[in-house]
Amino acid sequence: MQLKAVLTIAGSDSVGGAGIQADIKTLLANGVYAMSAVTALTAQNTLGVTAIEEATPKFLAAEIDAVFDDIRPDAVKIGMVASAALIRTIADRLRAHRGESVVLDPVMVATSGARLLKEDTIAALTAELFPLATIITPNLPELALLSGGAIQSREDRISAAQQLSKTWGCAVLAKGGHDADLDTCDDILIAEEEVTAFSGPRLDTPNTHGTGCTLSSAIAANLAKGFTLTDAIARA
């Protein structure tokens, strides 16, 4: 049986806990063929990032074209992209190749709460990539940033996710890992105006580096294998 294929477009994490390396590990664990287009090289470890070298828009376009021209992806996962020019490049190539089943992890806010992207980059992300996405997977700080309001309750989370879904025409998985006041981690899916909750126990651990990369890659893998969006998320 031929494996389904998934393209991850993200940055390299030299310590292997997040980014392209975490994506590839997750895709392989979920039984699909992993391909990549690297948006940036990073020198980092579990202690922090010491250096970043971005790909040029021309080279990133060449990476994406090389994949689509040979082994067409059954799904695409997009991780952190730190510049508006690279975001526009990804959008242009996905439109040109008619990329499908696009899972976008909008990496905008660090675990510490620090904003990772400039305003113009966030504007490009929402305008260029959100409309191409099948689903976006913001955490609570990212959801608050995107919706322009504080997220203080489950109802706030649902309302904000519904707002984004209606505005950009994509499904939204509002992740609950940052809601430390709860004993459970409820991820809430808004898709075609339906609300679906995915519940699980909260794990008391500081080892959260790369969890968003892992979840979004697992969703992409299961979409590539033909599962519905709800089933893909549940399996992920």
mmCIF file of C-alpha atoms in Angstrom:
data_model
loop_
_atom_site.group_PDB
_atom_site.id
_atom_site.type_symbol
_atom_site.label_atom_id
_atom_site.label_comp_id
_atom_site.label_asym_id
_atom_site.label_seq_id
_atom_site.Cartn_x
_atom_site.Cartn_y
_atom_site.Cartn_z
ATOM 1 C CA MET A 1 0.000 0.000 0.000
ATOM 2 C CA GLN A 2 1.372 3.413 -0.961
ATOM 3 C CA LEU A 3 1.762 5.799 1.960
ATOM 4 C CA LYS A 4 -0.077 9.098 1.957
ATOM 5 C CA ALA A 5 2.253 12.105 1.894
ATOM 6 C CA VAL A 6 2.320 15.271 4.004
ATOM 7 C CA LEU A 7 4.385 18.419 3.461
ATOM 8 C CA THR A 8 5.413 20.393 6.531
ATOM 9 C CA ILE A 9 6.418 24.022 5.980
ATOM 10 C CA ALA A 10 8.161 25.252 9.131
ATOM 11 C CA GLY A 11 11.456 26.121 10.784
ATOM 12 C CA SER A 12 14.201 23.720 11.812
ATOM 13 C CA ASP A 13 14.735 23.094 15.539
ATOM 14 C CA SER A 14 18.309 21.922 16.043
ATOM 15 C CA VAL A 15 17.506 20.166 19.332
ATOM 16 C CA GLY A 16 14.662 18.266 17.656
ATOM 17 C CA GLY A 17 11.852 19.066 20.088
ATOM 18 C CA ALA A 18 9.751 21.256 17.815
ATOM 19 C CA GLY A 19 9.566 22.529 14.245
ATOM 20 C CA ILE A 20 10.447 20.417 11.222
ATOM 21 C CA GLN A 21 12.107 17.703 13.293
ATOM 22 C CA ALA A 22 9.089 17.223 15.578
ATOM 23 C CA ASP A 23 6.783 17.326 12.555
ATOM 24 C CA ILE A 24 8.667 14.600 10.710
ATOM 25 C CA LYS A 25 8.772 12.355 13.792
ATOM 26 C CA THR A 26 5.028 12.819 14.276
ATOM 27 C CA LEU A 27 4.154 12.225 10.631
ATOM 28 C CA LEU A 28 6.174 9.012 10.550
ATOM 29 C CA ALA A 29 4.575 7.848 13.815
ATOM 30 C CA ASN A 30 1.181 8.400 12.206
ATOM 31 C CA GLY A 31 2.036 6.282 9.192
ATOM 32 C CA VAL A 32 2.477 8.866 6.435
ATOM 33 C CA TYR A 33 5.401 9.910 4.234
ATOM 34 C CA ALA A 34 6.954 13.157 5.498
ATOM 35 C CA MET A 35 8.307 15.938 3.273
ATOM 36 C CA SER A 36 9.518 19.390 4.273
ATOM 37 C CA ALA A 37 10.133 22.951 3.170
ATOM 38 C CA VAL A 38 12.307 24.791 5.684
ATOM 39 C CA THR A 39 11.404 28.415 6.387
ATOM 40 C CA ALA A 40 14.369 29.064 8.707
ATOM 41 C CA LEU A 41 17.343 27.460 10.378
ATOM 42 C CA THR A 42 17.542 27.962 14.126
ATOM 43 C CA ALA A 43 20.270 27.328 16.655
ATOM 44 C CA GLN A 44 18.283 26.349 19.725
ATOM 45 C CA ASN A 45 17.931 23.904 22.558
ATOM 46 C CA THR A 46 15.612 23.450 25.516
ATOM 47 C CA LEU A 47 17.123 26.583 27.084
ATOM 48 C CA GLY A 48 16.328 28.978 24.238
ATOM 49 C CA VAL A 49 17.115 30.227 20.740
ATOM 50 C CA THR A 50 20.570 31.681 20.057
ATOM 51 C CA ALA A 51 20.464 32.317 16.292
ATOM 52 C CA ILE A 52 18.010 32.323 13.364
ATOM 53 C CA GLU A 53 18.756 32.305 9.627
ATOM 54 C CA GLU A 54 15.666 32.642 7.427
ATOM 55 C CA ALA A 55 15.314 31.127 3.979
ATOM 56 C CA THR A 56 14.878 33.624 1.172
ATOM 57 C CA PRO A 57 11.432 33.797 -0.452
ATOM 58 C CA LYS A 58 12.957 32.532 -3.717
ATOM 59 C CA PHE A 59 14.479 29.478 -2.053
ATOM 60 C CA LEU A 60 11.345 28.671 -0.043
ATOM 61 C CA ALA A 61 9.301 28.824 -3.242
ATOM 62 C CA ALA A 62 11.782 26.457 -4.895
ATOM 63 C CA GLU A 63 11.466 24.007 -1.984
ATOM 64 C CA ILE A 64 7.672 23.948 -2.189
ATOM 65 C CA ASP A 65 7.688 23.647 -5.985
ATOM 66 C CA ALA A 66 10.168 20.763 -5.840
ATOM 67 C CA VAL A 67 7.834 18.810 -3.568
ATOM 68 C CA PHE A 68 4.632 19.449 -5.511
ATOM 69 C CA ASP A 69 6.301 18.783 -8.878
ATOM 70 C CA ASP A 70 7.324 15.278 -7.788
ATOM 71 C CA ILE A 71 5.285 13.866 -4.877
ATOM 72 C CA ARG A 72 2.027 15.750 -4.430
ATOM 73 C CA PRO A 73 1.144 16.126 -0.732
ATOM 74 C CA ASP A 74 -2.197 14.785 0.457
ATOM 75 C CA ALA A 75 -2.066 17.399 3.231
ATOM 76 C CA VAL A 76 0.070 20.388 4.212
ATOM 77 C CA LYS A 77 1.052 21.520 7.702
ATOM 78 C CA ILE A 78 2.331 25.076 8.223
ATOM 79 C CA GLY A 79 4.223 26.030 11.360
ATOM 80 C CA MET A 80 6.087 29.170 12.351
ATOM 81 C CA VAL A 81 6.863 31.623 9.530
ATOM 82 C CA ALA A 82 8.504 34.768 10.840
ATOM 83 C CA SER A 83 8.231 37.230 7.939
ATOM 84 C CA ALA A 84 5.445 38.610 5.772
ATOM 85 C CA ALA A 85 7.467 37.961 2.611
ATOM 86 C CA LEU A 86 7.757 34.239 3.376
ATOM 87 C CA ILE A 87 4.061 34.052 4.264
ATOM 88 C CA ARG A 88 3.142 35.583 0.904
ATOM 89 C CA THR A 89 5.474 33.113 -0.816
ATOM 90 C CA ILE A 90 3.787 30.130 0.838
ATOM 91 C CA ALA A 91 0.334 31.432 -0.047
ATOM 92 C CA ASP A 92 1.359 32.046 -3.650
ATOM 93 C CA ARG A 93 2.767 28.541 -4.116
ATOM 94 C CA LEU A 94 -0.153 26.821 -2.375
ATOM 95 C CA ARG A 95 -2.579 28.660 -4.624
ATOM 96 C CA ALA A 96 -0.522 27.793 -7.689
ATOM 97 C CA HIS A 97 -0.402 24.094 -6.798
ATOM 98 C CA ARG A 98 -3.903 23.997 -5.279
ATOM 99 C CA GLY A 99 -2.690 22.621 -1.991
ATOM 100 C CA GLU A 100 -5.368 20.830 0.022
ATOM 101 C CA SER A 101 -6.054 19.822 3.620
ATOM 102 C CA VAL A 102 -3.957 22.671 4.989
ATOM 103 C CA VAL A 103 -3.392 22.640 8.767
ATOM 104 C CA LEU A 104 -2.032 25.959 10.029
ATOM 105 C CA ASP A 105 -0.499 26.270 13.492
ATOM 106 C CA PRO A 106 -0.354 30.076 13.948
ATOM 107 C CA VAL A 107 2.774 30.244 16.087
ATOM 108 C CA MET A 108 2.569 33.825 17.322
ATOM 109 C CA VAL A 109 2.950 33.780 21.116
ATOM 110 C CA ALA A 110 5.673 32.022 23.108
ATOM 111 C CA THR A 111 4.942 29.917 26.177
ATOM 112 C CA SER A 112 6.258 32.847 28.226
ATOM 113 C CA GLY A 113 3.567 35.071 26.715
ATOM 114 C CA ALA A 114 5.969 37.033 24.497
ATOM 115 C CA ARG A 115 4.697 37.943 21.044
ATOM 116 C CA LEU A 116 6.829 36.275 18.370
ATOM 117 C CA LEU A 117 5.550 38.064 15.264
ATOM 118 C CA LYS A 118 5.364 41.715 14.254
ATOM 119 C CA GLU A 119 2.024 43.332 13.384
ATOM 120 C CA ASP A 120 2.649 43.297 9.625
ATOM 121 C CA THR A 121 3.542 39.612 9.770
ATOM 122 C CA ILE A 122 0.355 38.767 11.680
ATOM 123 C CA ALA A 123 -1.657 40.778 9.145
ATOM 124 C CA ALA A 124 -0.077 38.825 6.272
ATOM 125 C CA LEU A 125 -0.683 35.534 8.079
ATOM 126 C CA THR A 126 -4.397 36.189 8.512
ATOM 127 C CA ALA A 127 -4.994 37.734 5.101
ATOM 128 C CA GLU A 128 -2.898 35.319 3.026
ATOM 129 C CA LEU A 129 -2.889 31.948 4.790
ATOM 130 C CA PHE A 130 -6.032 31.762 6.933
ATOM 131 C CA PRO A 131 -8.328 31.716 3.865
ATOM 132 C CA LEU A 132 -6.306 28.792 2.429
ATOM 133 C CA ALA A 133 -6.408 26.783 5.656
ATOM 134 C CA THR A 134 -8.716 23.868 6.328
ATOM 135 C CA ILE A 135 -8.128 24.438 10.032
ATOM 136 C CA ILE A 136 -6.078 26.710 12.272
ATOM 137 C CA THR A 137 -4.937 25.591 15.739
ATOM 138 C CA PRO A 138 -4.364 28.628 18.020
ATOM 139 C CA ASN A 139 -3.593 28.311 21.720
ATOM 140 C CA LEU A 140 -5.370 30.643 24.155
ATOM 141 C CA PRO A 141 -2.897 33.587 23.957
ATOM 142 C CA GLU A 142 -2.946 33.362 20.152
ATOM 143 C CA LEU A 143 -6.740 33.162 20.107
ATOM 144 C CA ALA A 144 -6.933 36.289 22.259
ATOM 145 C CA LEU A 145 -4.467 38.122 20.011
ATOM 146 C CA LEU A 146 -6.339 37.145 16.848
ATOM 147 C CA SER A 147 -9.788 37.989 18.197
ATOM 148 C CA GLY A 148 -8.721 41.195 19.909
ATOM 149 C CA GLY A 149 -10.226 40.334 23.281
ATOM 150 C CA ALA A 150 -9.446 38.626 26.569
ATOM 151 C CA ILE A 151 -10.305 34.943 26.878
ATOM 152 C CA GLN A 152 -11.590 34.452 30.433
ATOM 153 C CA SER A 153 -14.065 31.599 30.069
ATOM 154 C CA ARG A 154 -15.052 28.644 27.919
ATOM 155 C CA GLU A 155 -17.794 30.806 26.395
ATOM 156 C CA ASP A 156 -15.208 33.455 25.454
ATOM 157 C CA ARG A 157 -13.119 30.788 23.759
ATOM 158 C CA ILE A 158 -16.077 29.499 21.738
ATOM 159 C CA SER A 159 -17.150 33.017 20.754
ATOM 160 C CA ALA A 160 -13.639 34.009 19.654
ATOM 161 C CA ALA A 161 -13.178 30.819 17.646
ATOM 162 C CA GLN A 162 -16.569 31.312 15.973
ATOM 163 C CA GLN A 163 -15.572 34.860 15.066
ATOM 164 C CA LEU A 164 -12.336 33.698 13.411
ATOM 165 C CA SER A 165 -14.041 30.829 11.601
ATOM 166 C CA LYS A 166 -16.701 33.136 10.182
ATOM 167 C CA THR A 167 -14.190 35.812 9.199
ATOM 168 C CA TRP A 168 -11.660 33.581 7.451
ATOM 169 C CA GLY A 169 -13.792 30.635 6.313
ATOM 170 C CA CYS A 170 -11.707 27.977 8.067
ATOM 171 C CA ALA A 171 -12.287 25.623 10.973
ATOM 172 C CA VAL A 172 -10.717 26.650 14.288
ATOM 173 C CA LEU A 173 -9.384 24.351 16.999
ATOM 174 C CA ALA A 174 -9.107 26.515 20.127
ATOM 175 C CA LYS A 175 -6.613 24.655 22.296
ATOM 176 C CA GLY A 176 -7.049 24.652 26.068
ATOM 177 C CA GLY A 177 -3.599 23.829 27.356
ATOM 178 C CA HIS A 178 -2.993 27.356 28.685
ATOM 179 C CA ASP A 179 -6.170 27.323 30.784
ATOM 180 C CA ALA A 180 -4.362 26.267 33.972
ATOM 181 C CA ASP A 181 -7.464 26.803 36.147
ATOM 182 C CA LEU A 182 -9.023 23.610 34.776
ATOM 183 C CA ASP A 183 -8.175 20.016 35.646
ATOM 184 C CA THR A 184 -8.864 19.028 32.055
ATOM 185 C CA CYS A 185 -7.519 20.263 28.727
ATOM 186 C CA ASP A 186 -10.498 20.855 26.465
ATOM 187 C CA ASP A 187 -9.706 21.627 22.838
ATOM 188 C CA ILE A 188 -12.781 23.135 21.173
ATOM 189 C CA LEU A 189 -13.428 22.770 17.449
ATOM 190 C CA ILE A 190 -15.560 25.236 15.525
ATOM 191 C CA ALA A 191 -16.331 23.856 12.063
ATOM 192 C CA GLU A 192 -19.267 24.919 9.923
ATOM 193 C CA GLU A 193 -20.870 26.528 13.002
ATOM 194 C CA GLU A 194 -20.784 23.258 14.948
ATOM 195 C CA VAL A 195 -19.038 23.105 18.330
ATOM 196 C CA THR A 196 -17.156 19.926 19.270
ATOM 197 C CA ALA A 197 -15.079 19.496 22.434
ATOM 198 C CA PHE A 198 -12.134 17.129 22.808
ATOM 199 C CA SER A 199 -11.420 16.512 26.485
ATOM 200 C CA GLY A 200 -8.434 14.955 28.210
ATOM 201 C CA PRO A 201 -6.722 15.030 31.613
ATOM 202 C CA ARG A 202 -4.264 17.828 32.338
ATOM 203 C CA LEU A 203 -0.689 16.602 32.711
ATOM 204 C CA ASP A 204 1.448 18.415 35.254
ATOM 205 C CA THR A 205 4.655 18.782 33.258
ATOM 206 C CA PRO A 206 6.974 21.604 32.167
ATOM 207 C CA ASN A 207 7.886 19.687 28.990
ATOM 208 C CA THR A 208 5.569 21.472 26.570
ATOM 209 C CA HIS A 209 8.110 22.483 23.913
ATOM 210 C CA GLY A 210 6.811 21.352 20.515
ATOM 211 C CA THR A 211 3.358 20.174 21.611
ATOM 212 C CA GLY A 212 1.598 22.465 19.138
ATOM 213 C CA CYS A 213 3.823 21.245 16.302
ATOM 214 C CA THR A 214 3.100 17.645 17.229
ATOM 215 C CA LEU A 215 -0.688 18.067 17.414
ATOM 216 C CA SER A 216 -1.008 19.972 14.133
ATOM 217 C CA SER A 217 1.206 17.467 12.318
ATOM 218 C CA ALA A 218 -0.858 14.561 13.648
ATOM 219 C CA ILE A 219 -4.036 16.249 12.426
ATOM 220 C CA ALA A 220 -2.490 16.739 8.972
ATOM 221 C CA ALA A 221 -1.411 13.086 8.876
ATOM 222 C CA ASN A 222 -4.905 11.860 9.603
ATOM 223 C CA LEU A 223 -6.498 14.241 7.108
ATOM 224 C CA ALA A 224 -4.070 12.894 4.502
ATOM 225 C CA LYS A 225 -5.243 9.364 5.318
ATOM 226 C CA GLY A 226 -8.822 10.362 4.532
ATOM 227 C CA PHE A 227 -10.342 10.846 7.972
ATOM 228 C CA THR A 228 -12.910 13.564 8.521
ATOM 229 C CA LEU A 229 -11.721 16.677 10.343
ATOM 230 C CA THR A 230 -13.396 15.647 13.599
ATOM 231 C CA ASP A 231 -11.998 12.125 13.424
ATOM 232 C CA ALA A 232 -8.531 13.416 12.443
ATOM 233 C CA ILE A 233 -8.450 15.640 15.536
ATOM 234 C CA ALA A 234 -9.705 12.876 17.817
ATOM 235 C CA ARG A 235 -7.027 10.490 16.527
ATOM 236 C CA ALA A 236 -4.344 13.202 16.803
#
